[in-house]
């Protein structure tokens, strides 16, 4: 915490020095969303390059003066929280003054900019993300406040903890981790008692694009147990994008890649090649939209796809057919095909990429 306080004090000191010299104070932040500032490293995923380009948030420029003021406001809130050892979610910060901030996304972006500027992970700033992910299966742990959580005996899923860094005493006999894209599929597997049927496993869903806590938990489980991690996604560009976020990270959070990515993640399904192999009726598939075509084309150009020839092949199948499928399409074969046939066979015979 002293390191965080010192980092904030240095920023404020810079502002005061500028004022003393009758200069307009400036905050310098990295261009987080620029692919030119990102490099791909097999062992880490997408990470920010050391000498990346930056932008200045000036206090004397009408376009950025408001953002400058909001950054100082949030820095002061973080400083107080670190000093008093209290925590707040990004939502709490937004609701502390909705008129001032204007929208939740403004708060989210500023917090990420501050984290990147100070080179300090967001959870060390005492800012917690609102959690939307669920976890179930063969796992128990103790939360920071001493609460014991057992995911094994729960018929319903447990919410991913909001302070993943603080959990300890993780125990599991799981043979693998299954990341499920959608909540509906996750709940279906839960109802079918999937995590006890094949062999003990841990199931996680970020319910779409994963929030920070879900990604942190996947990374923590990987660090703790070093067991295979598989993903179950829709066979569409959006599903592939979500899987890449777990495996390689995202451009906007590349400055925190070391804590968030798990490059060993495997693509279990739904593979575009599975659709042909399982004779899925074309009527059950969904035609691409223009947005799907653009998304797929942008994924195919990314630096990490070139290192995955088998993934490349699957994306080519998808691009050629211009058709996509949701995991639920498997119910057209039989109602419990996913949990009774598809997943057990894939896991037994190595049907992942």
mmCIF file of C-alpha atoms in Angstrom:
data_model
loop_
_atom_site.group_PDB
_atom_site.id
_atom_site.type_symbol
_atom_site.label_atom_id
_atom_site.label_comp_id
_atom_site.label_asym_id
_atom_site.label_seq_id
_atom_site.Cartn_x
_atom_site.Cartn_y
_atom_site.Cartn_z
ATOM 1 C CA UNK A 1 0.000 0.000 0.000
ATOM 2 C CA UNK A 2 2.887 2.389 0.682
ATOM 3 C CA UNK A 3 3.995 1.822 -2.929
ATOM 4 C CA UNK A 4 0.518 2.815 -4.196
ATOM 5 C CA UNK A 5 0.368 5.918 -1.974
ATOM 6 C CA UNK A 6 3.852 6.947 -3.104
ATOM 7 C CA UNK A 7 2.923 6.510 -6.788
ATOM 8 C CA UNK A 8 -0.156 8.755 -6.369
ATOM 9 C CA UNK A 9 1.848 11.333 -4.382
ATOM 10 C CA UNK A 10 4.391 11.486 -7.237
ATOM 11 C CA UNK A 11 1.609 12.283 -9.729
ATOM 12 C CA UNK A 12 0.191 15.036 -7.494
ATOM 13 C CA UNK A 13 3.665 16.400 -6.887
ATOM 14 C CA UNK A 14 4.128 16.709 -10.659
ATOM 15 C CA UNK A 15 0.844 18.647 -10.881
ATOM 16 C CA UNK A 16 1.928 21.009 -8.068
ATOM 17 C CA UNK A 17 5.361 21.567 -9.629
ATOM 18 C CA UNK A 18 3.716 22.570 -12.936
ATOM 19 C CA UNK A 19 1.445 25.018 -11.105
ATOM 20 C CA UNK A 20 4.406 26.476 -9.198
ATOM 21 C CA UNK A 21 6.146 27.096 -12.532
ATOM 22 C CA UNK A 22 2.931 28.672 -13.903
ATOM 23 C CA UNK A 23 2.586 25.832 -16.420
ATOM 24 C CA UNK A 24 -0.617 23.906 -17.164
ATOM 25 C CA UNK A 25 -0.453 20.475 -15.442
ATOM 26 C CA UNK A 26 -0.509 17.430 -17.712
ATOM 27 C CA UNK A 27 -1.128 13.705 -17.060
ATOM 28 C CA UNK A 28 0.536 11.243 -19.451
ATOM 29 C CA UNK A 29 -1.171 7.901 -20.124
ATOM 30 C CA UNK A 30 -0.378 5.062 -22.529
ATOM 31 C CA UNK A 31 -2.433 4.557 -25.688
ATOM 32 C CA UNK A 32 -3.979 1.323 -24.393
ATOM 33 C CA UNK A 33 -6.198 0.598 -27.393
ATOM 34 C CA UNK A 34 -3.566 0.947 -30.113
ATOM 35 C CA UNK A 35 -2.420 -2.360 -31.659
ATOM 36 C CA UNK A 36 0.928 -0.689 -32.463
ATOM 37 C CA UNK A 37 1.628 -0.625 -28.710
ATOM 38 C CA UNK A 38 0.967 -4.332 -28.348
ATOM 39 C CA UNK A 39 3.267 -7.274 -28.922
ATOM 40 C CA UNK A 40 2.327 -10.938 -28.931
ATOM 41 C CA UNK A 41 4.385 -13.291 -26.802
ATOM 42 C CA UNK A 42 3.559 -16.996 -26.833
ATOM 43 C CA UNK A 43 4.059 -17.458 -23.093
ATOM 44 C CA UNK A 44 2.073 -14.369 -22.026
ATOM 45 C CA UNK A 45 -0.342 -13.396 -24.773
ATOM 46 C CA UNK A 46 -0.900 -9.773 -25.757
ATOM 47 C CA UNK A 47 1.295 -7.417 -23.762
ATOM 48 C CA UNK A 48 2.137 -3.753 -23.916
ATOM 49 C CA UNK A 49 5.537 -2.869 -25.350
ATOM 50 C CA UNK A 50 7.894 -1.003 -22.969
ATOM 51 C CA UNK A 51 8.290 2.172 -25.082
ATOM 52 C CA UNK A 52 4.659 2.508 -26.121
ATOM 53 C CA UNK A 53 3.135 5.702 -27.478
ATOM 54 C CA UNK A 54 1.363 7.931 -24.970
ATOM 55 C CA UNK A 55 -1.247 10.661 -24.988
ATOM 56 C CA UNK A 56 -1.395 13.740 -22.809
ATOM 57 C CA UNK A 57 -4.441 14.691 -20.786
ATOM 58 C CA UNK A 58 -4.012 18.450 -20.455
ATOM 59 C CA UNK A 59 -5.686 20.698 -17.897
ATOM 60 C CA UNK A 60 -5.649 23.716 -20.235
ATOM 61 C CA UNK A 61 -7.363 22.102 -23.231
ATOM 62 C CA UNK A 62 -11.186 22.169 -23.498
ATOM 63 C CA UNK A 63 -11.247 18.628 -24.929
ATOM 64 C CA UNK A 64 -9.380 17.063 -21.998
ATOM 65 C CA UNK A 65 -9.761 19.420 -18.997
ATOM 66 C CA UNK A 66 -12.812 17.517 -17.715
ATOM 67 C CA UNK A 67 -11.036 14.159 -18.006
ATOM 68 C CA UNK A 68 -8.002 15.643 -16.211
ATOM 69 C CA UNK A 69 -10.263 16.752 -13.319
ATOM 70 C CA UNK A 70 -12.004 13.359 -13.138
ATOM 71 C CA UNK A 71 -8.654 11.547 -13.015
ATOM 72 C CA UNK A 72 -7.567 13.678 -10.052
ATOM 73 C CA UNK A 73 -10.936 13.080 -8.371
ATOM 74 C CA UNK A 74 -10.634 9.286 -8.709
ATOM 75 C CA UNK A 75 -6.941 9.373 -7.678
ATOM 76 C CA UNK A 76 -7.976 11.108 -4.445
ATOM 77 C CA UNK A 77 -10.685 8.476 -3.828
ATOM 78 C CA UNK A 78 -8.182 5.662 -4.404
ATOM 79 C CA UNK A 79 -5.681 7.360 -2.083
ATOM 80 C CA UNK A 80 -8.262 7.517 0.748
ATOM 81 C CA UNK A 81 -9.297 3.872 0.234
ATOM 82 C CA UNK A 82 -5.710 2.600 0.282
ATOM 83 C CA UNK A 83 -4.974 4.695 3.389
ATOM 84 C CA UNK A 84 -8.033 3.402 5.277
ATOM 85 C CA UNK A 85 -7.740 -0.161 3.851
ATOM 86 C CA UNK A 86 -11.269 -0.046 2.418
ATOM 87 C CA UNK A 87 -12.469 -1.242 -0.981
ATOM 88 C CA UNK A 88 -15.033 -0.048 -3.508
ATOM 89 C CA UNK A 89 -16.360 -1.406 -6.787
ATOM 90 C CA UNK A 90 -16.218 0.676 -9.955
ATOM 91 C CA UNK A 91 -19.988 0.893 -9.581
ATOM 92 C CA UNK A 92 -19.646 2.370 -6.065
ATOM 93 C CA UNK A 93 -17.294 5.028 -7.448
ATOM 94 C CA UNK A 94 -19.727 5.924 -10.232
ATOM 95 C CA UNK A 95 -22.691 6.168 -7.838
ATOM 96 C CA UNK A 96 -20.737 8.365 -5.419
ATOM 97 C CA UNK A 97 -21.371 11.194 -7.912
ATOM 98 C CA UNK A 98 -23.339 10.172 -11.014
ATOM 99 C CA UNK A 99 -23.783 13.761 -12.208
ATOM 100 C CA UNK A 100 -20.047 14.414 -12.108
ATOM 101 C CA UNK A 101 -18.994 11.200 -13.871
ATOM 102 C CA UNK A 102 -21.859 11.055 -16.361
ATOM 103 C CA UNK A 103 -21.574 7.330 -17.123
ATOM 104 C CA UNK A 104 -20.144 4.088 -15.750
ATOM 105 C CA UNK A 105 -17.918 3.625 -18.810
ATOM 106 C CA UNK A 106 -16.137 6.948 -18.083
ATOM 107 C CA UNK A 107 -15.257 5.659 -14.591
ATOM 108 C CA UNK A 108 -14.145 2.258 -15.991
ATOM 109 C CA UNK A 109 -11.816 3.848 -18.561
ATOM 110 C CA UNK A 110 -10.292 6.292 -16.083
ATOM 111 C CA UNK A 111 -9.582 3.525 -13.570
ATOM 112 C CA UNK A 112 -7.849 1.454 -16.270
ATOM 113 C CA UNK A 113 -5.861 4.544 -17.361
ATOM 114 C CA UNK A 114 -4.795 5.203 -13.753
ATOM 115 C CA UNK A 115 -3.800 1.561 -13.248
ATOM 116 C CA UNK A 116 -1.733 1.672 -16.447
ATOM 117 C CA UNK A 117 -0.211 5.095 -15.643
ATOM 118 C CA UNK A 118 0.863 4.060 -12.125
ATOM 119 C CA UNK A 119 1.891 0.559 -13.347
ATOM 120 C CA UNK A 120 -0.094 -0.914 -10.452
ATOM 121 C CA UNK A 121 -2.718 -3.697 -10.887
ATOM 122 C CA UNK A 122 -6.254 -2.495 -10.363
ATOM 123 C CA UNK A 123 -6.948 -4.638 -7.285
ATOM 124 C CA UNK A 124 -3.927 -3.054 -5.537
ATOM 125 C CA UNK A 125 -5.709 0.283 -6.033
ATOM 126 C CA UNK A 126 -8.523 -1.159 -3.829
ATOM 127 C CA UNK A 127 -10.950 -0.949 -6.752
ATOM 128 C CA UNK A 128 -12.949 -4.137 -7.244
ATOM 129 C CA UNK A 129 -14.805 -5.118 -10.393
ATOM 130 C CA UNK A 130 -18.463 -6.007 -10.209
ATOM 131 C CA UNK A 131 -18.570 -9.771 -10.678
ATOM 132 C CA UNK A 132 -20.905 -11.455 -13.135
ATOM 133 C CA UNK A 133 -19.203 -14.859 -13.476
ATOM 134 C CA UNK A 134 -20.141 -18.170 -11.836
ATOM 135 C CA UNK A 135 -18.072 -21.162 -10.714
ATOM 136 C CA UNK A 136 -19.206 -24.701 -9.840
ATOM 137 C CA UNK A 137 -17.698 -28.146 -9.400
ATOM 138 C CA UNK A 138 -14.892 -29.734 -7.446
ATOM 139 C CA UNK A 139 -13.460 -26.683 -5.670
ATOM 140 C CA UNK A 140 -13.370 -25.181 -2.202
ATOM 141 C CA UNK A 141 -11.546 -22.118 -0.866
ATOM 142 C CA UNK A 142 -11.547 -19.537 1.907
ATOM 143 C CA UNK A 143 -12.435 -15.929 1.137
ATOM 144 C CA UNK A 144 -10.404 -13.026 2.514
ATOM 145 C CA UNK A 145 -12.877 -12.464 5.381
ATOM 146 C CA UNK A 146 -12.622 -16.131 6.443
ATOM 147 C CA UNK A 147 -15.830 -17.365 4.763
ATOM 148 C CA UNK A 148 -15.416 -20.974 3.606
ATOM 149 C CA UNK A 149 -16.857 -21.623 0.152
ATOM 150 C CA UNK A 150 -17.535 -25.126 -1.146
ATOM 151 C CA UNK A 151 -18.571 -25.253 -4.786
ATOM 152 C CA UNK A 152 -18.738 -29.078 -4.797
ATOM 153 C CA UNK A 153 -21.862 -29.643 -2.727
ATOM 154 C CA UNK A 154 -23.780 -26.758 -4.222
ATOM 155 C CA UNK A 155 -26.633 -27.539 -6.609
ATOM 156 C CA UNK A 156 -26.440 -23.934 -7.772
ATOM 157 C CA UNK A 157 -23.313 -22.111 -8.922
ATOM 158 C CA UNK A 158 -21.278 -19.817 -6.686
ATOM 159 C CA UNK A 159 -20.609 -16.229 -7.777
ATOM 160 C CA UNK A 160 -16.948 -15.613 -8.635
ATOM 161 C CA UNK A 161 -15.440 -13.763 -5.622
ATOM 162 C CA UNK A 162 -15.045 -9.997 -5.989
ATOM 163 C CA UNK A 163 -11.567 -10.129 -4.429
ATOM 164 C CA UNK A 164 -9.899 -13.084 -6.184
ATOM 165 C CA UNK A 165 -6.479 -11.984 -4.923
ATOM 166 C CA UNK A 166 -7.627 -12.503 -1.322
ATOM 167 C CA UNK A 167 -8.870 -16.104 -1.617
ATOM 168 C CA UNK A 168 -6.705 -18.847 -0.111
ATOM 169 C CA UNK A 169 -6.653 -22.562 0.831
ATOM 170 C CA UNK A 170 -7.832 -23.591 -2.633
ATOM 171 C CA UNK A 171 -8.427 -27.350 -2.770
ATOM 172 C CA UNK A 172 -9.678 -29.465 -5.659
ATOM 173 C CA UNK A 173 -9.499 -32.992 -7.084
ATOM 174 C CA UNK A 174 -10.594 -31.731 -10.503
ATOM 175 C CA UNK A 175 -8.983 -33.289 -13.557
ATOM 176 C CA UNK A 176 -9.722 -30.279 -15.775
ATOM 177 C CA UNK A 177 -11.396 -26.847 -15.925
ATOM 178 C CA UNK A 178 -14.198 -26.144 -18.388
ATOM 179 C CA UNK A 179 -14.861 -22.503 -19.342
ATOM 180 C CA UNK A 180 -18.388 -22.156 -20.717
ATOM 181 C CA UNK A 181 -19.254 -19.092 -22.794
ATOM 182 C CA UNK A 182 -22.930 -18.747 -21.930
ATOM 183 C CA UNK A 183 -24.916 -18.858 -18.741
ATOM 184 C CA UNK A 184 -27.708 -20.968 -20.296
ATOM 185 C CA UNK A 185 -25.270 -23.747 -21.322
ATOM 186 C CA UNK A 186 -23.533 -23.544 -17.948
ATOM 187 C CA UNK A 187 -26.871 -23.951 -16.110
ATOM 188 C CA UNK A 188 -27.805 -26.875 -18.370
ATOM 189 C CA UNK A 189 -24.528 -28.675 -17.555
ATOM 190 C CA UNK A 190 -25.154 -27.930 -13.885
ATOM 191 C CA UNK A 191 -28.660 -29.466 -14.084
ATOM 192 C CA UNK A 192 -27.169 -32.542 -15.799
ATOM 193 C CA UNK A 193 -24.625 -32.831 -12.927
ATOM 194 C CA UNK A 194 -21.903 -32.822 -15.595
ATOM 195 C CA UNK A 195 -19.008 -31.982 -13.249
ATOM 196 C CA UNK A 196 -19.492 -35.318 -11.440
ATOM 197 C CA UNK A 197 -20.412 -37.485 -14.432
ATOM 198 C CA UNK A 198 -17.228 -37.801 -16.533
ATOM 199 C CA UNK A 199 -14.567 -37.046 -13.954
ATOM 200 C CA UNK A 200 -14.368 -34.329 -11.281
ATOM 201 C CA UNK A 201 -13.942 -30.913 -12.879
ATOM 202 C CA UNK A 202 -14.402 -27.177 -12.257
ATOM 203 C CA UNK A 203 -16.823 -25.250 -14.465
ATOM 204 C CA UNK A 204 -16.654 -21.485 -14.934
ATOM 205 C CA UNK A 205 -18.699 -19.040 -16.973
ATOM 206 C CA UNK A 206 -18.039 -15.336 -17.532
ATOM 207 C CA UNK A 207 -21.567 -15.128 -19.034
ATOM 208 C CA UNK A 208 -20.296 -13.734 -22.313
ATOM 209 C CA UNK A 209 -17.227 -11.500 -22.435
ATOM 210 C CA UNK A 210 -15.590 -12.246 -19.063
ATOM 211 C CA UNK A 211 -15.183 -9.587 -16.392
ATOM 212 C CA UNK A 212 -11.810 -9.071 -14.734
ATOM 213 C CA UNK A 213 -12.595 -11.267 -11.692
ATOM 214 C CA UNK A 214 -13.555 -14.273 -13.827
ATOM 215 C CA UNK A 215 -10.295 -13.939 -15.770
ATOM 216 C CA UNK A 216 -8.321 -13.556 -12.541
ATOM 217 C CA UNK A 217 -9.979 -16.691 -11.122
ATOM 218 C CA UNK A 218 -9.177 -18.765 -14.223
ATOM 219 C CA UNK A 219 -5.549 -17.621 -13.930
ATOM 220 C CA UNK A 220 -5.476 -18.351 -10.172
ATOM 221 C CA UNK A 221 -6.870 -21.870 -10.720
ATOM 222 C CA UNK A 222 -4.269 -22.480 -13.426
ATOM 223 C CA UNK A 223 -1.450 -21.286 -11.132
ATOM 224 C CA UNK A 224 -2.793 -23.402 -8.240
ATOM 225 C CA UNK A 225 -3.594 -26.715 -9.965
ATOM 226 C CA UNK A 226 -1.863 -26.741 -13.402
ATOM 227 C CA UNK A 227 -4.642 -28.872 -14.903
ATOM 228 C CA UNK A 228 -5.932 -28.658 -18.507
ATOM 229 C CA UNK A 229 -8.310 -25.785 -19.271
ATOM 230 C CA UNK A 230 -10.879 -26.248 -22.040
ATOM 231 C CA UNK A 231 -13.327 -23.759 -23.541
ATOM 232 C CA UNK A 232 -16.861 -24.452 -24.743
ATOM 233 C CA UNK A 233 -17.989 -21.610 -27.001
ATOM 234 C CA UNK A 234 -20.513 -20.956 -29.767
ATOM 235 C CA UNK A 235 -19.113 -21.671 -33.230
ATOM 236 C CA UNK A 236 -19.200 -18.006 -34.223
ATOM 237 C CA UNK A 237 -16.743 -15.064 -34.343
ATOM 238 C CA UNK A 238 -18.033 -13.738 -31.000
ATOM 239 C CA UNK A 239 -17.326 -17.079 -29.285
ATOM 240 C CA UNK A 240 -13.812 -17.191 -30.766
ATOM 241 C CA UNK A 241 -13.207 -13.609 -29.586
ATOM 242 C CA UNK A 242 -14.239 -14.523 -26.005
ATOM 243 C CA UNK A 243 -11.977 -17.600 -26.022
ATOM 244 C CA UNK A 244 -9.051 -15.435 -27.196
ATOM 245 C CA UNK A 245 -9.648 -13.035 -24.281
ATOM 246 C CA UNK A 246 -9.159 -15.926 -21.795
ATOM 247 C CA UNK A 247 -6.147 -17.320 -23.655
ATOM 248 C CA UNK A 248 -4.312 -14.255 -24.953
ATOM 249 C CA UNK A 249 -5.920 -11.299 -23.189
ATOM 250 C CA UNK A 250 -7.405 -8.105 -24.598
ATOM 251 C CA UNK A 251 -5.736 -5.073 -26.129
ATOM 252 C CA UNK A 252 -7.186 -2.646 -23.570
ATOM 253 C CA UNK A 253 -5.908 -4.706 -20.587
ATOM 254 C CA UNK A 254 -2.586 -5.762 -22.169
ATOM 255 C CA UNK A 255 -0.678 -3.840 -19.471
ATOM 256 C CA UNK A 256 -1.929 -6.477 -16.980
ATOM 257 C CA UNK A 257 -1.476 -9.538 -19.218
ATOM 258 C CA UNK A 258 0.790 -11.395 -16.760
ATOM 259 C CA UNK A 259 -2.054 -11.707 -14.205
ATOM 260 C CA UNK A 260 -4.911 -12.350 -16.609
ATOM 261 C CA UNK A 261 -3.993 -14.638 -19.492
ATOM 262 C CA UNK A 262 -3.697 -18.430 -19.620
ATOM 263 C CA UNK A 263 -1.936 -19.319 -22.910
ATOM 264 C CA UNK A 264 -2.479 -23.068 -22.297
ATOM 265 C CA UNK A 265 -6.277 -22.763 -22.815
ATOM 266 C CA UNK A 266 -7.580 -25.284 -25.380
ATOM 267 C CA UNK A 267 -10.537 -24.990 -27.782
ATOM 268 C CA UNK A 268 -12.788 -27.983 -27.036
ATOM 269 C CA UNK A 269 -15.898 -26.915 -28.940
ATOM 270 C CA UNK A 270 -18.111 -26.063 -30.621
ATOM 271 C CA UNK A 271 -15.723 -26.375 -33.582
ATOM 272 C CA UNK A 272 -16.902 -25.348 -37.058
ATOM 273 C CA UNK A 273 -15.622 -28.754 -38.272
ATOM 274 C CA UNK A 274 -17.886 -30.488 -35.706
ATOM 275 C CA UNK A 275 -20.968 -29.175 -37.491
ATOM 276 C CA UNK A 276 -20.128 -31.150 -40.638
ATOM 277 C CA UNK A 277 -18.889 -34.174 -38.712
ATOM 278 C CA UNK A 278 -22.126 -34.385 -36.703
ATOM 279 C CA UNK A 279 -24.300 -33.790 -39.794
ATOM 280 C CA UNK A 280 -25.972 -30.783 -38.193
ATOM 281 C CA UNK A 281 -28.837 -29.760 -40.448
ATOM 282 C CA UNK A 282 -28.137 -26.504 -42.328
ATOM 283 C CA UNK A 283 -31.539 -25.156 -41.257
ATOM 284 C CA UNK A 284 -30.302 -25.189 -37.647
ATOM 285 C CA UNK A 285 -27.354 -22.897 -38.533
ATOM 286 C CA UNK A 286 -27.475 -19.083 -38.618
ATOM 287 C CA UNK A 287 -26.241 -17.055 -41.620
ATOM 288 C CA UNK A 288 -23.429 -14.543 -40.981
ATOM 289 C CA UNK A 289 -24.219 -10.854 -40.640
ATOM 290 C CA UNK A 290 -21.868 -8.205 -42.086
ATOM 291 C CA UNK A 291 -20.695 -7.628 -38.498
ATOM 292 C CA UNK A 292 -19.790 -11.341 -38.174
ATOM 293 C CA UNK A 293 -17.770 -11.190 -41.406
ATOM 294 C CA UNK A 294 -15.833 -8.128 -40.209
ATOM 295 C CA UNK A 295 -15.217 -9.608 -36.758
ATOM 296 C CA UNK A 296 -13.927 -12.889 -38.202
ATOM 297 C CA UNK A 297 -11.678 -11.084 -40.706
ATOM 298 C CA UNK A 298 -10.163 -8.995 -37.888
ATOM 299 C CA UNK A 299 -9.549 -12.111 -35.721
ATOM 300 C CA UNK A 300 -7.862 -13.916 -38.634
ATOM 301 C CA UNK A 301 -5.362 -11.040 -38.938
ATOM 302 C CA UNK A 302 -4.308 -11.114 -35.279
ATOM 303 C CA UNK A 303 -0.706 -12.112 -34.528
ATOM 304 C CA UNK A 304 -1.608 -15.097 -32.333
ATOM 305 C CA UNK A 305 -3.749 -16.865 -34.965
ATOM 306 C CA UNK A 306 -0.671 -17.457 -37.142
ATOM 307 C CA UNK A 307 0.787 -19.558 -34.280
ATOM 308 C CA UNK A 308 -2.322 -21.764 -34.237
ATOM 309 C CA UNK A 309 -2.576 -23.516 -37.640
ATOM 310 C CA UNK A 310 -5.427 -25.763 -36.443
ATOM 311 C CA UNK A 311 -7.416 -22.758 -35.218
ATOM 312 C CA UNK A 312 -6.669 -21.065 -38.537
ATOM 313 C CA UNK A 313 -8.201 -24.019 -40.373
ATOM 314 C CA UNK A 314 -11.378 -23.858 -38.271
ATOM 315 C CA UNK A 315 -11.741 -20.125 -38.915
ATOM 316 C CA UNK A 316 -11.327 -20.775 -42.644
ATOM 317 C CA UNK A 317 -14.172 -23.340 -42.496
ATOM 318 C CA UNK A 318 -16.340 -20.749 -40.748
ATOM 319 C CA UNK A 319 -15.405 -18.018 -43.257
ATOM 320 C CA UNK A 320 -16.114 -20.280 -46.257
ATOM 321 C CA UNK A 321 -19.522 -21.437 -44.981
ATOM 322 C CA UNK A 322 -20.594 -17.986 -43.701
ATOM 323 C CA UNK A 323 -22.676 -19.876 -41.139
ATOM 324 C CA UNK A 324 -22.539 -19.854 -37.358
ATOM 325 C CA UNK A 325 -23.986 -22.102 -34.656
ATOM 326 C CA UNK A 326 -24.833 -21.787 -30.985
ATOM 327 C CA UNK A 327 -23.946 -24.632 -28.602
ATOM 328 C CA UNK A 328 -27.709 -25.241 -28.218
ATOM 329 C CA UNK A 329 -27.721 -26.559 -31.815
ATOM 330 C CA UNK A 330 -26.587 -29.897 -30.349
ATOM 331 C CA UNK A 331 -30.038 -30.376 -28.823
ATOM 332 C CA UNK A 332 -31.210 -30.939 -32.422
ATOM 333 C CA UNK A 333 -29.298 -34.253 -32.254
ATOM 334 C CA UNK A 334 -30.822 -35.190 -28.864
ATOM 335 C CA UNK A 335 -31.828 -33.185 -25.750
ATOM 336 C CA UNK A 336 -28.877 -34.226 -23.547
ATOM 337 C CA UNK A 337 -26.367 -34.813 -26.369
ATOM 338 C CA UNK A 338 -23.998 -32.114 -25.069
ATOM 339 C CA UNK A 339 -23.460 -33.557 -21.580
ATOM 340 C CA UNK A 340 -23.967 -37.279 -22.314
ATOM 341 C CA UNK A 341 -22.197 -37.721 -25.663
ATOM 342 C CA UNK A 342 -20.437 -34.667 -27.119
ATOM 343 C CA UNK A 343 -18.322 -33.536 -24.132
ATOM 344 C CA UNK A 344 -17.450 -37.040 -22.766
ATOM 345 C CA UNK A 345 -16.292 -38.165 -26.252
ATOM 346 C CA UNK A 346 -14.267 -35.007 -26.830
ATOM 347 C CA UNK A 347 -12.565 -35.307 -23.469
ATOM 348 C CA UNK A 348 -11.897 -39.043 -23.827
ATOM 349 C CA UNK A 349 -10.559 -38.961 -27.381
ATOM 350 C CA UNK A 350 -8.694 -35.635 -27.332
ATOM 351 C CA UNK A 351 -11.016 -33.684 -29.593
ATOM 352 C CA UNK A 352 -9.595 -30.277 -28.731
ATOM 353 C CA UNK A 353 -7.262 -27.836 -30.471
#
